[in-house]
């Protein structure tokens, strides 16, 4: 990997991190709003249809928040690796180069496109 490619990847990972930070702030605000609305309504989730909706919204936002935080961890780990880890950019499964374009699009990916296609659970 060239110095120029490394620099481009660092910028892409940094942009992804900024995006995730914004998303996490917005989701945290939504979550707080839902909790506040729930407390204000003082609803019973079991019997009140409004309460059921609030509980569902809360679980949705909570799941999105959890995923965004995991993504942020992955991007932070990537930023730490870009300059220091010799194996950065190498597929964790097959050991081939992941490819610059793929890393630009998905900075935190640890697998090449062929290995990722084999296991759809991994991006
Ligand atoms: Zn691979």
PDB file of C-alpha atoms and ligand atoms in Angstrom:
ATOM      1  CA  UNK A   1       0.000   0.000   0.000  1.00  0.00           C
ATOM      2  CA  UNK A   2       1.382   3.390  -0.975  1.00  0.00           C
ATOM      3  CA  UNK A   3       1.633   6.361   1.356  1.00  0.00           C
ATOM      4  CA  UNK A   4      -0.946   8.168  -0.770  1.00  0.00           C
ATOM      5  CA  UNK A   5      -3.412   5.245  -0.452  1.00  0.00           C
ATOM      6  CA  UNK A   6      -2.838   5.098   3.274  1.00  0.00           C
ATOM      7  CA  UNK A   7      -3.543   8.810   3.564  1.00  0.00           C
ATOM      8  CA  UNK A   8      -6.767   8.482   1.516  1.00  0.00           C
ATOM      9  CA  UNK A   9      -7.898   5.619   3.756  1.00  0.00           C
ATOM     10  CA  UNK A  10      -7.185   7.609   6.881  1.00  0.00           C
ATOM     11  CA  UNK A  11      -9.354  10.453   5.506  1.00  0.00           C
ATOM     12  CA  UNK A  12     -12.148   7.998   4.598  1.00  0.00           C
ATOM     13  CA  UNK A  13     -12.061   6.412   8.070  1.00  0.00           C
ATOM     14  CA  UNK A  14     -12.053   9.851   9.697  1.00  0.00           C
ATOM     15  CA  UNK A  15     -15.091  10.894   7.604  1.00  0.00           C
ATOM     16  CA  UNK A  16     -16.863   7.675   8.595  1.00  0.00           C
ATOM     17  CA  UNK A  17     -16.059   8.369  12.243  1.00  0.00           C
ATOM     18  CA  UNK A  18     -17.480  11.909  11.996  1.00  0.00           C
ATOM     19  CA  UNK A  19     -20.623  10.510  10.380  1.00  0.00           C
ATOM     20  CA  UNK A  20     -21.028   7.931  13.182  1.00  0.00           C
ATOM     21  CA  UNK A  21     -20.454  10.531  15.913  1.00  0.00           C
ATOM     22  CA  UNK A  22     -23.248  12.665  14.400  1.00  0.00           C
ATOM     23  CA  UNK A  23     -25.514   9.628  14.142  1.00  0.00           C
ATOM     24  CA  UNK A  24     -24.819   8.613  17.756  1.00  0.00           C
ATOM     25  CA  UNK A  25     -25.548  12.146  19.018  1.00  0.00           C
ATOM     26  CA  UNK A  26     -28.833  12.249  17.100  1.00  0.00           C
ATOM     27  CA  UNK A  27     -29.893   8.753  18.225  1.00  0.00           C
ATOM     28  CA  UNK A  28     -29.011   9.541  21.849  1.00  0.00           C
ATOM     29  CA  UNK A  29     -31.242  12.617  21.617  1.00  0.00           C
ATOM     30  CA  UNK A  30     -34.089  10.541  20.131  1.00  0.00           C
ATOM     31  CA  UNK A  31     -33.684   7.945  22.848  1.00  0.00           C
ATOM     32  CA  UNK A  32     -33.808  10.598  25.587  1.00  0.00           C
ATOM     33  CA  UNK A  33     -36.907  12.135  23.967  1.00  0.00           C
ATOM     34  CA  UNK A  34     -38.668   8.767  23.882  1.00  0.00           C
ATOM     35  CA  UNK A  35     -37.791   8.059  27.514  1.00  0.00           C
ATOM     36  CA  UNK A  36     -39.011  11.535  28.511  1.00  0.00           C
ATOM     37  CA  UNK A  37     -42.257  11.107  26.531  1.00  0.00           C
ATOM     38  CA  UNK A  38     -42.767   7.736  28.151  1.00  0.00           C
ATOM     39  CA  UNK A  39     -42.292   9.145  31.651  1.00  0.00           C
ATOM     40  CA  UNK A  40     -44.626  12.026  30.900  1.00  0.00           C
ATOM     41  CA  UNK A  41     -47.342   9.732  29.585  1.00  0.00           C
ATOM     42  CA  UNK A  42     -46.742   7.319  32.461  1.00  0.00           C
ATOM     43  CA  UNK A  43     -48.125   4.568  30.299  1.00  0.00           C
ATOM     44  CA  UNK A  44     -48.473   0.881  30.948  1.00  0.00           C
ATOM     45  CA  UNK A  45     -46.694  -0.936  28.091  1.00  0.00           C
ATOM     46  CA  UNK A  46     -48.830  -4.034  28.540  1.00  0.00           C
ATOM     47  CA  UNK A  47     -52.239  -2.465  28.040  1.00  0.00           C
ATOM     48  CA  UNK A  48     -51.886   0.977  26.515  1.00  0.00           C
ATOM     49  CA  UNK A  49     -51.442   0.932  22.691  1.00  0.00           C
ATOM     50  CA  UNK A  50     -49.489   4.214  22.938  1.00  0.00           C
ATOM     51  CA  UNK A  51     -47.149   2.597  25.457  1.00  0.00           C
ATOM     52  CA  UNK A  52     -46.529  -0.319  23.109  1.00  0.00           C
ATOM     53  CA  UNK A  53     -45.532   2.084  20.333  1.00  0.00           C
ATOM     54  CA  UNK A  54     -43.153   3.910  22.651  1.00  0.00           C
ATOM     55  CA  UNK A  55     -41.593   0.632  23.785  1.00  0.00           C
ATOM     56  CA  UNK A  56     -41.146  -0.427  20.152  1.00  0.00           C
ATOM     57  CA  UNK A  57     -39.592   2.917  19.179  1.00  0.00           C
ATOM     58  CA  UNK A  58     -37.295   2.736  22.156  1.00  0.00           C
ATOM     59  CA  UNK A  59     -36.088  -0.746  21.217  1.00  0.00           C
ATOM     60  CA  UNK A  60     -35.530   0.355  17.592  1.00  0.00           C
ATOM     61  CA  UNK A  61     -33.508   3.422  18.569  1.00  0.00           C
ATOM     62  CA  UNK A  62     -31.633   1.397  21.149  1.00  0.00           C
ATOM     63  CA  UNK A  63     -30.674  -1.224  18.524  1.00  0.00           C
ATOM     64  CA  UNK A  64     -29.519   1.479  16.070  1.00  0.00           C
ATOM     65  CA  UNK A  65     -27.499   3.143  18.811  1.00  0.00           C
ATOM     66  CA  UNK A  66     -25.839  -0.135  19.763  1.00  0.00           C
ATOM     67  CA  UNK A  67     -24.913  -0.796  16.126  1.00  0.00           C
ATOM     68  CA  UNK A  68     -23.585   2.743  15.606  1.00  0.00           C
ATOM     69  CA  UNK A  69     -21.385   2.384  18.712  1.00  0.00           C
ATOM     70  CA  UNK A  70     -20.033  -0.952  17.474  1.00  0.00           C
ATOM     71  CA  UNK A  71     -19.318   0.644  14.083  1.00  0.00           C
ATOM     72  CA  UNK A  72     -17.525   3.512  15.818  1.00  0.00           C
ATOM     73  CA  UNK A  73     -15.357   1.051  17.755  1.00  0.00           C
ATOM     74  CA  UNK A  74     -14.458  -0.692  14.494  1.00  0.00           C
ATOM     75  CA  UNK A  75     -13.551   2.583  12.771  1.00  0.00           C
ATOM     76  CA  UNK A  76     -11.481   3.729  15.755  1.00  0.00           C
ATOM     77  CA  UNK A  77      -9.626   0.403  15.681  1.00  0.00           C
ATOM     78  CA  UNK A  78      -9.093   0.910  11.942  1.00  0.00           C
ATOM     79  CA  UNK A  79      -7.686   4.414  12.434  1.00  0.00           C
ATOM     80  CA  UNK A  80      -5.274   3.018  15.004  1.00  0.00           C
ATOM     81  CA  UNK A  81      -4.181   0.266  12.603  1.00  0.00           C
ATOM     82  CA  UNK A  82      -3.756   2.227   9.363  1.00  0.00           C
ATOM     83  CA  UNK A  83      -0.303   3.572  10.218  1.00  0.00           C
ATOM     84  CA  UNK A  84       0.954   0.901  12.596  1.00  0.00           C
ATOM     85  CA  UNK A  85      -0.304  -2.518  11.518  1.00  0.00           C
ATOM     86  CA  UNK A  86       1.577  -4.231   8.706  1.00  0.00           C
ATOM     87  CA  UNK A  87      -1.416  -6.509   8.075  1.00  0.00           C
ATOM     88  CA  UNK A  88      -3.803  -3.608   7.529  1.00  0.00           C
ATOM     89  CA  UNK A  89      -5.521  -3.969   4.158  1.00  0.00           C
ATOM     90  CA  UNK A  90      -4.941  -7.716   4.106  1.00  0.00           C
ATOM     91  CA  UNK A  91      -7.970 -10.027   4.188  1.00  0.00           C
ATOM     92  CA  UNK A  92      -8.285 -11.767   7.566  1.00  0.00           C
ATOM     93  CA  UNK A  93      -9.643 -14.897   5.881  1.00  0.00           C
ATOM     94  CA  UNK A  94      -7.556 -15.508   2.742  1.00  0.00           C
ATOM     95  CA  UNK A  95      -4.552 -13.213   3.257  1.00  0.00           C
ATOM     96  CA  UNK A  96      -4.980 -11.434  -0.094  1.00  0.00           C
ATOM     97  CA  UNK A  97      -5.100  -7.638  -0.414  1.00  0.00           C
ATOM     98  CA  UNK A  98      -8.603  -6.341   0.313  1.00  0.00           C
ATOM     99  CA  UNK A  99      -8.376  -3.681  -2.399  1.00  0.00           C
ATOM    100  CA  UNK A 100      -8.130   0.072  -2.101  1.00  0.00           C
ATOM    101  CA  UNK A 101     -11.608   0.885  -3.472  1.00  0.00           C
ATOM    102  CA  UNK A 102     -13.287  -1.507  -1.065  1.00  0.00           C
ATOM    103  CA  UNK A 103     -11.334  -0.111   1.899  1.00  0.00           C
ATOM    104  CA  UNK A 104     -12.287   3.422   0.898  1.00  0.00           C
ATOM    105  CA  UNK A 105     -15.970   2.461   0.871  1.00  0.00           C
ATOM    106  CA  UNK A 106     -15.771   0.295   4.015  1.00  0.00           C
ATOM    107  CA  UNK A 107     -12.731   1.428   6.024  1.00  0.00           C
ATOM    108  CA  UNK A 108     -13.387  -0.992   8.896  1.00  0.00           C
ATOM    109  CA  UNK A 109     -13.762  -4.108   6.775  1.00  0.00           C
ATOM    110  CA  UNK A 110     -11.365  -6.964   7.518  1.00  0.00           C
ATOM    111  CA  UNK A 111     -12.273  -9.180   4.545  1.00  0.00           C
ATOM    112  CA  UNK A 112     -11.865  -8.970   0.783  1.00  0.00           C
ATOM    113  CA  UNK A 113     -14.977  -8.843  -1.382  1.00  0.00           C
ATOM    114  CA  UNK A 114     -14.770 -12.550  -2.287  1.00  0.00           C
ATOM    115  CA  UNK A 115     -14.547 -13.748   1.327  1.00  0.00           C
ATOM    116  CA  UNK A 116     -17.269 -11.274   2.393  1.00  0.00           C
ATOM    117  CA  UNK A 117     -19.556 -12.645  -0.323  1.00  0.00           C
ATOM    118  CA  UNK A 118     -19.063 -16.165   1.033  1.00  0.00           C
ATOM    119  CA  UNK A 119     -20.220 -15.109   4.512  1.00  0.00           C
ATOM    120  CA  UNK A 120     -23.038 -12.585   4.162  1.00  0.00           C
ATOM    121  CA  UNK A 121     -22.862 -11.902   7.932  1.00  0.00           C
ATOM    122  CA  UNK A 122     -19.638  -9.989   7.371  1.00  0.00           C
ATOM    123  CA  UNK A 123     -19.469  -6.713   5.453  1.00  0.00           C
TER     124      UNK A 123
HETATM  125 ZN1  LIG B   1     -10.325 -12.853   1.391  1.00  0.00          ZN
END
